[in-house]
Structure formats: C-alpha cells, structure tokens
Short mmCIF file of C-alpha atoms and ligand atoms in Angstrom, two decimals:
data_model
loop_
_atom_site.label_atom_id
_atom_site.label_comp_id
_atom_site.label_asym_id
_atom_site.label_seq_id
_atom_site.Cartn_x
_atom_site.Cartn_y
_atom_site.Cartn_z
CA MET A 1 0.00 0.00 0.00
CA THR A 2 1.39 3.41 -0.89
CA GLN A 3 1.47 5.97 1.87
CA THR A 4 -0.20 9.26 0.94
CA ASN A 5 1.65 12.43 1.82
CA LEU A 6 -1.14 14.64 3.06
CA TYR A 7 1.02 17.74 2.66
CA ASP A 8 1.92 17.12 -0.97
CA LEU A 9 0.49 19.68 -3.40
CA SER A 10 1.77 18.16 -6.64
CA GLY A 11 -0.54 18.78 -9.58
CA ARG A 12 -2.33 21.67 -7.88
CA CYS A 13 -2.21 25.29 -8.88
CA ALA A 14 -2.16 27.94 -6.15
CA LEU A 15 -2.94 31.59 -6.76
CA VAL A 16 -1.62 34.00 -4.13
CA THR A 17 -2.85 37.59 -4.20
CA GLY A 18 -0.30 40.20 -3.13
CA GLY A 19 2.26 37.47 -3.80
CA ALA A 20 5.05 39.69 -5.10
CA ARG A 21 6.64 40.28 -1.70
CA GLY A 22 6.32 39.86 2.06
CA ILE A 23 4.13 37.12 3.48
CA GLY A 24 2.51 36.36 0.13
CA LEU A 25 5.83 35.59 -1.52
CA GLU A 26 6.84 33.26 1.32
CA ILE A 27 3.47 31.50 1.05
CA ALA A 28 4.04 30.98 -2.67
CA ARG A 29 7.58 29.76 -2.05
CA LEU A 30 6.44 27.18 0.51
CA LEU A 31 3.48 25.92 -1.53
CA GLN A 32 5.81 25.56 -4.50
CA SER A 33 8.28 23.57 -2.41
CA PHE A 34 5.46 21.11 -1.71
CA GLY A 35 4.83 20.67 -5.43
CA ALA A 36 2.26 23.32 -6.32
CA GLU A 37 2.36 25.46 -9.42
CA VAL A 38 2.12 29.04 -8.12
CA ILE A 39 0.68 32.20 -9.61
CA LEU A 40 1.69 35.47 -7.96
CA ALA A 41 -1.20 37.87 -8.57
CA ASP A 42 -0.20 41.35 -7.55
CA VAL A 43 -1.06 44.96 -8.28
CA ASN A 44 2.67 45.43 -8.86
CA GLU A 45 3.08 43.45 -12.08
CA THR A 46 6.81 44.09 -12.46
CA GLN A 47 7.58 42.91 -8.95
CA ALA A 48 5.31 39.87 -9.38
CA ALA A 49 7.11 38.90 -12.60
CA ALA A 50 10.53 39.35 -10.97
CA ALA A 51 9.50 37.34 -7.91
CA ALA A 52 8.11 34.56 -10.11
CA GLN A 53 11.33 34.45 -12.09
CA ASP A 54 13.22 34.14 -8.83
CA LEU A 55 11.00 31.21 -7.78
CA GLY A 56 11.79 29.50 -11.08
CA PRO A 57 9.88 26.95 -13.17
CA GLY A 58 6.30 26.42 -12.07
CA ALA A 59 5.87 30.02 -10.94
CA SER A 60 4.34 32.90 -12.86
CA GLY A 61 3.36 36.47 -12.12
CA VAL A 62 0.16 38.19 -13.22
CA ALA A 63 -1.18 41.69 -12.77
CA LEU A 64 -4.21 41.82 -10.51
CA ASP A 65 -5.76 44.62 -8.55
CA VAL A 66 -8.04 42.77 -6.12
CA THR A 67 -10.19 45.87 -5.69
CA ASP A 68 -11.38 45.55 -9.29
CA PRO A 69 -14.13 42.90 -9.46
CA VAL A 70 -14.15 42.98 -13.26
CA ALA A 71 -10.41 42.25 -13.42
CA VAL A 72 -10.76 39.50 -10.80
CA GLU A 73 -13.57 37.83 -12.73
CA ALA A 74 -11.63 38.13 -16.00
CA LEU A 75 -8.57 36.45 -14.48
CA ALA A 76 -10.68 33.65 -13.00
CA ALA A 77 -12.36 33.09 -16.38
CA GLN A 78 -8.98 33.12 -18.13
CA LEU A 79 -7.52 30.56 -15.72
CA GLY A 80 -10.65 28.41 -15.93
CA ASP A 81 -10.44 25.28 -13.80
CA ARG A 82 -6.74 25.64 -13.05
CA VAL A 83 -6.78 27.20 -9.60
CA ALA A 84 -7.19 24.60 -6.84
CA ILE A 85 -5.81 26.73 -4.00
CA LEU A 86 -6.64 30.41 -3.52
CA VAL A 87 -4.74 32.44 -0.95
CA ASN A 88 -6.21 35.90 -0.39
CA ASN A 89 -3.19 37.66 1.03
CA ALA A 90 -3.18 41.17 -0.50
CA GLY A 91 -3.61 43.77 2.21
CA ILE A 92 -2.82 47.33 3.16
CA SER A 93 -2.95 49.31 6.37
CA ARG A 94 -3.33 53.04 7.05
CA ALA A 95 -3.11 54.44 10.56
CA ALA A 96 -5.09 57.56 11.49
CA PRO A 97 -7.40 58.68 14.27
CA THR A 98 -11.03 58.52 13.19
CA ASP A 99 -11.50 62.28 12.98
CA GLN A 100 -8.57 62.46 10.57
CA THR A 101 -9.58 59.50 8.44
CA ARG A 102 -10.52 60.63 4.96
CA ASP A 103 -13.24 58.86 3.02
CA GLU A 104 -10.67 57.59 0.54
CA ASP A 105 -8.49 56.10 3.32
CA TRP A 106 -11.41 54.13 4.76
CA ARG A 107 -12.46 53.00 1.28
CA ALA A 108 -8.94 51.99 0.25
CA VAL A 109 -8.39 49.83 3.32
CA VAL A 110 -11.79 48.14 3.19
CA SER A 111 -11.57 47.80 -0.56
CA VAL A 112 -8.26 45.87 -0.57
CA ASN A 113 -8.64 43.96 2.70
CA LEU A 114 -12.30 42.95 2.57
CA ASP A 115 -13.94 43.69 -0.79
CA GLY A 116 -10.95 42.19 -2.60
CA VAL A 117 -11.19 38.98 -0.60
CA PHE A 118 -14.86 38.69 -1.46
CA TRP A 119 -14.34 39.39 -5.18
CA CYS A 120 -11.63 36.71 -5.35
CA CYS A 121 -13.62 34.18 -3.30
CA ARG A 122 -16.66 34.76 -5.50
CA ALA A 123 -14.77 34.42 -8.77
CA PHE A 124 -12.48 31.49 -7.90
CA GLY A 125 -14.54 29.81 -5.18
CA THR A 126 -17.66 29.57 -7.31
CA ARG A 127 -15.64 27.78 -9.98
CA MET A 128 -14.13 25.45 -7.35
CA ALA A 129 -17.61 24.68 -6.02
CA ALA A 130 -18.86 23.92 -9.53
CA ARG A 131 -16.14 21.31 -10.01
CA GLY A 132 -16.49 20.01 -6.42
CA ARG A 133 -12.95 20.67 -5.18
CA GLY A 134 -10.79 23.47 -3.91
CA THR A 135 -9.52 25.27 -0.89
CA ILE A 136 -9.28 28.92 0.09
CA VAL A 137 -7.12 30.46 2.78
CA ASN A 138 -7.78 34.10 3.62
CA ILE A 139 -5.19 36.14 5.49
CA GLY A 140 -6.97 37.86 8.33
CA SER A 141 -5.20 39.28 11.37
CA MET A 142 -5.21 39.29 15.13
CA SER A 143 -6.49 42.82 14.50
CA GLY A 144 -9.74 41.18 13.48
CA GLN A 145 -10.08 39.99 17.07
CA ILE A 146 -8.35 42.48 19.33
CA VAL A 147 -7.35 46.15 19.15
CA ILE A 148 -3.58 46.65 19.19
CA GLN A 149 -2.22 49.30 21.56
CA ASP A 150 -0.42 52.44 20.32
CA THR A 151 -1.75 52.52 16.77
CA VAL A 152 -5.16 53.49 15.40
CA VAL A 153 -6.05 51.32 12.43
CA THR A 154 -9.82 51.20 12.76
CA ALA A 155 -10.63 50.47 9.12
CA TYR A 156 -8.03 47.69 9.06
CA ASN A 157 -9.43 46.12 12.25
CA ALA A 158 -12.98 46.23 10.92
CA ALA A 159 -11.96 44.83 7.53
CA LYS A 160 -9.98 41.96 9.07
CA ALA A 161 -12.87 41.05 11.37
CA GLY A 162 -14.94 40.96 8.19
CA VAL A 163 -12.43 38.59 6.59
CA HIS A 164 -12.81 36.15 9.46
CA MET A 165 -16.59 36.16 9.28
CA LEU A 166 -16.59 36.05 5.49
CA SER A 167 -14.41 32.94 5.71
CA LYS A 168 -16.83 31.24 8.11
CA SER A 169 -19.85 32.19 5.98
CA LEU A 170 -18.36 30.86 2.76
CA ALA A 171 -17.08 27.76 4.55
CA CYS A 172 -20.64 26.87 5.52
CA GLU A 173 -22.08 27.83 2.14
CA TRP A 174 -19.62 25.65 0.22
CA ALA A 175 -19.01 22.88 2.79
CA GLN A 176 -20.95 20.30 0.79
CA SER A 177 -19.48 21.43 -2.53
CA GLY A 178 -16.00 20.21 -1.66
CA VAL A 179 -14.57 23.66 -1.03
CA ARG A 180 -12.91 24.45 2.30
CA VAL A 181 -12.51 28.06 3.41
CA ASN A 182 -10.32 29.05 6.35
CA ALA A 183 -8.46 32.10 7.62
CA VAL A 184 -5.07 32.64 9.19
CA ALA A 185 -4.75 35.43 11.72
CA PRO A 186 -1.13 36.55 12.13
CA ALA A 187 0.16 38.90 14.81
CA PHE A 188 3.23 41.03 14.13
CA ILE A 189 5.24 39.54 11.31
CA GLU A 190 8.55 40.95 10.12
CA THR A 191 7.72 42.52 6.75
CA ASP A 192 7.70 45.96 5.12
CA MET A 193 4.28 46.53 6.70
CA THR A 194 5.68 46.31 10.25
CA GLY A 195 9.10 47.80 9.50
CA THR A 196 7.80 51.36 9.61
CA TYR A 197 6.88 51.48 13.32
CA PRO A 198 9.12 53.31 15.82
CA PRO A 199 11.56 50.97 17.62
CA LYS A 200 10.03 51.77 21.04
CA THR A 201 6.56 50.75 19.86
CA ALA A 202 7.93 47.64 18.19
CA GLN A 203 9.68 46.65 21.40
CA LYS A 204 6.48 47.16 23.40
CA TRP A 205 4.64 44.84 21.01
CA ARG A 206 7.38 42.24 21.36
CA ASP A 207 7.06 42.51 25.14
CA LEU A 208 3.30 41.98 24.83
CA THR A 209 3.92 38.76 22.90
CA PRO A 210 4.36 35.70 25.13
CA MET A 211 7.05 34.33 22.77
CA GLY A 212 8.84 37.71 22.96
CA ARG A 213 9.45 38.18 19.24
CA TYR A 214 7.81 39.00 15.92
CA GLY A 215 6.87 36.13 13.66
CA GLN A 216 8.50 35.38 10.33
CA PRO A 217 6.64 35.25 7.00
CA THR A 218 7.65 31.57 6.73
CA GLU A 219 5.73 30.85 9.95
CA VAL A 220 2.55 32.25 8.42
CA ALA A 221 3.25 30.32 5.24
CA ALA A 222 3.43 27.06 7.19
CA ALA A 223 -0.06 27.62 8.59
CA VAL A 224 -1.41 28.44 5.13
CA HIS A 225 0.20 25.32 3.70
CA PHE A 226 -1.39 23.15 6.39
CA LEU A 227 -4.87 24.58 5.81
CA ALA A 228 -4.50 24.35 2.03
CA SER A 229 -3.34 20.73 2.15
CA ASP A 230 -5.26 17.48 2.54
CA ALA A 231 -3.90 17.30 6.10
CA ALA A 232 -6.69 19.79 6.94
CA SER A 233 -9.39 17.84 5.08
CA TYR A 234 -11.93 18.16 7.94
CA ILE A 235 -11.10 21.77 8.77
CA THR A 236 -13.27 24.51 7.37
CA GLY A 237 -14.51 27.82 8.77
CA THR A 238 -11.67 28.12 11.23
CA VAL A 239 -9.45 31.10 12.04
CA LEU A 240 -5.96 29.90 12.90
CA ASN A 241 -3.96 32.34 15.02
CA VAL A 242 -0.26 32.61 14.19
CA ASP A 243 0.61 35.04 16.93
CA GLY A 244 3.28 33.76 19.32
CA GLY A 245 0.55 33.66 21.95
CA TYR A 246 -0.35 37.37 21.63
CA THR A 247 -4.12 36.88 21.79
CA SER A 248 -3.83 34.44 24.71
CA TRP A 249 -2.52 37.02 27.16
P1 NDP O 301 3.24 43.78 2.29
O1 NDP O 301 2.81 45.21 2.29
O2 NDP O 301 4.66 43.42 2.56
O3 NDP O 301 2.81 43.09 0.89
C1 NDP O 301 1.50 43.22 0.40
C2 NDP O 301 1.49 42.88 -1.07
O4 NDP O 301 0.12 43.08 -1.53
C3 NDP O 301 2.37 43.82 -1.90
O5 NDP O 301 3.01 43.11 -2.93
C4 NDP O 301 1.35 44.80 -2.45
O6 NDP O 301 1.75 45.42 -3.67
C5 NDP O 301 0.17 43.88 -2.70
N1 NDP O 301 -1.08 44.62 -2.86
C6 NDP O 301 -1.46 45.77 -2.25
N2 NDP O 301 -2.65 46.18 -2.73
C7 NDP O 301 -3.03 45.25 -3.66
C8 NDP O 301 -4.16 45.13 -4.52
N3 NDP O 301 -5.12 46.05 -4.54
N4 NDP O 301 -4.23 44.05 -5.33
C9 NDP O 301 -3.24 43.13 -5.36
N5 NDP O 301 -2.15 43.21 -4.60
C10 NDP O 301 -2.04 44.26 -3.75
O7 NDP O 301 2.26 43.07 3.33
P2 NDP O 301 2.51 41.82 4.29
O8 NDP O 301 3.24 40.75 3.55
O9 NDP O 301 3.06 42.31 5.57
O10 NDP O 301 1.00 41.38 4.58
C11 NDP O 301 0.36 40.36 3.83
C12 NDP O 301 -1.00 40.08 4.46
O11 NDP O 301 -0.84 39.71 5.83
C13 NDP O 301 -1.93 41.30 4.47
O12 NDP O 301 -3.25 40.89 4.24
C14 NDP O 301 -1.78 41.84 5.88
O13 NDP O 301 -2.89 42.58 6.30
C15 NDP O 301 -1.65 40.54 6.66
N6 NDP O 301 -1.02 40.68 7.96
C16 NDP O 301 0.25 41.17 8.07
C17 NDP O 301 0.82 41.30 9.31
C18 NDP O 301 2.23 41.80 9.49
O14 NDP O 301 2.62 41.98 10.63
N7 NDP O 301 2.98 42.02 8.43
C19 NDP O 301 0.09 40.94 10.54
C20 NDP O 301 -1.24 40.45 10.29
C21 NDP O 301 -1.77 40.33 9.05
P3 NDP O 301 2.64 46.80 -3.60
O15 NDP O 301 4.04 46.37 -3.46
O16 NDP O 301 2.37 47.49 -4.89
O17 NDP O 301 2.14 47.59 -2.42
#
C-alpha cells in the first residue's frame, strides 16, 4: 500500500494575491516547495514577474488589482479550472485617528482587505464549487479579534474582522461542494508593513507577545500550507492564530 503524503500539493495550482513580496511571496515559495504550481497575482506586475522568475519553473506572475471585481472575474475566467488553491493575502494598512480618516483612506483599506477577498472568493470559489474541489485560505489578522495598543487602524481592524466572518460564511455555504474556506490570523510579522513602526513601539509589542518576538513570513506560510493541504481535510470555517501567543494574554 502506498502511503499518501497529506502535505503534498503536486498537480495543484495555487494563486496567491499580493504574492510579489512579504508574506505572500513566502506563502508561494512554501506551496511551491510542496509541489504546487504558483501564480503570484499582484497589483505590482513588475515585482510579481521578478519574484516569479526568482522562484523559477512552475511560478508565474500576473497583474491583478483585487479591488477591481471585473479584473478579478476576468482572471478567474482566463484561468478556468486551473486554480485549486486560492490564498487571499493582499492587504494594506493606514493608521489615522477617526477624525482624521478621509473617506478615501477608509475605502482603500476596506476595498483591498475585505472587498478584494470577497471578489476573489466569488470568482475562484464559485468555480471550485462547480467542479467540487478546492480550498481557500484568507489572510486575516489578530487585529480582526483584538485592538492593538499604540496605533489606530480602525478600518483595518474592521476589515480583518470581516475577513474572518466572510471565511466562516463561505465555509458553511460551500461545505458540501468540496470547497474548504479558512483564515489565518497573524500577529506582528517581520515585513515591510511592520518595518515602519518606531523601535520603542515595536519593542512594546514584542514585550506583549508571550514568545517575545515578531513572527517570520515563513511561519505564516506554514499555517497556510497546512490549511490548504489534505492534512486539513476536515477543517473549514476556522481562524488559525499565528501570533506567538499574543491573543492568549
Ligand atoms: P506587504 O505590504 O509586505 O505586501 C503586500 C502585497 O500586496 C504587496 O506586494 C502589495 O503590492 C500587494 N497589494 C497591495 N494592494 C493590492 C491590490 N489592490 N491588489 C493586489 N495586490 C495588492 O504586506 P505583508 O506581507 O506584511 O502582509 C500580507 C498580508 O498579511 C496582508 O493581508 C496583511 O494585512 C496581513 N497581515 C500582516 C501582518 C504583518 O505583521 N505584516 C500581521 C497580520 C496580518 P505593492 O508592493 O504594490 O504595495
């Protein structure tokens, strides 16, 4: 009897939004190392193409602005039945007190972090459900569960909470269609997004983390890989914290 490797992704195609750098790129790299073909779908087409070239054979970069539902639908139609794993990773954050938050700041954050996840789930997930197989992992955040001290990112918090609930809703809707939908909720991860905070604030956040350090993009990628793989075949509608214990304290 042959032993099945539940973590093997050979023969599957994974599309990672915002995959040109940061966490998304590490997710793509890890999924590829387990055999998946990877598509880096990013608003920055040049960077996506360069990152794909760096990943080598089996990786490609495509231009995609997740806030554009027409473009999302067009890409899904173009790729047809190819995408078996969708990772909704693209995200932005803008900090500002509420009275200084402009309409366009609120819209931009909600548009990328929540609307974009829905457009991609609708376009790719519906096709997965029609063929009875597929898995989606949405990148949420601990900010979808708790409010972080010393920064005001209200739109981001609200959007990420929406991502968690969207994941649960779609998980239930598609549970009997063979499509699993889960979310990963990272805490502070060392990327460009976190590199801009003042050292004193960063140290405070480390001190508030039971493990005493920021996470690495590869540690988020490992959680995404697990949820995307057959090892998680009975897991749907869950939000997996990758937070060094932050939300436990
Ligand atoms: P980065 O800012 O490093 O990378 C985000 C990527 O998404 C960039 O390539 C960016 O392109 C791309 N992107 C931005 N807007 C769009 C869009 N409209 N359509 C397609 N792609 C887009 O972010 P991280 O790697 O740090 O974060 C990845 C995810 O993880 C996000 O959802 C974030 O909210 C979440 N997260 C991150 C945490 C952290 O500590 N870093 C903690 C918790 C959650 P461009 O280069 O042009 O900006």
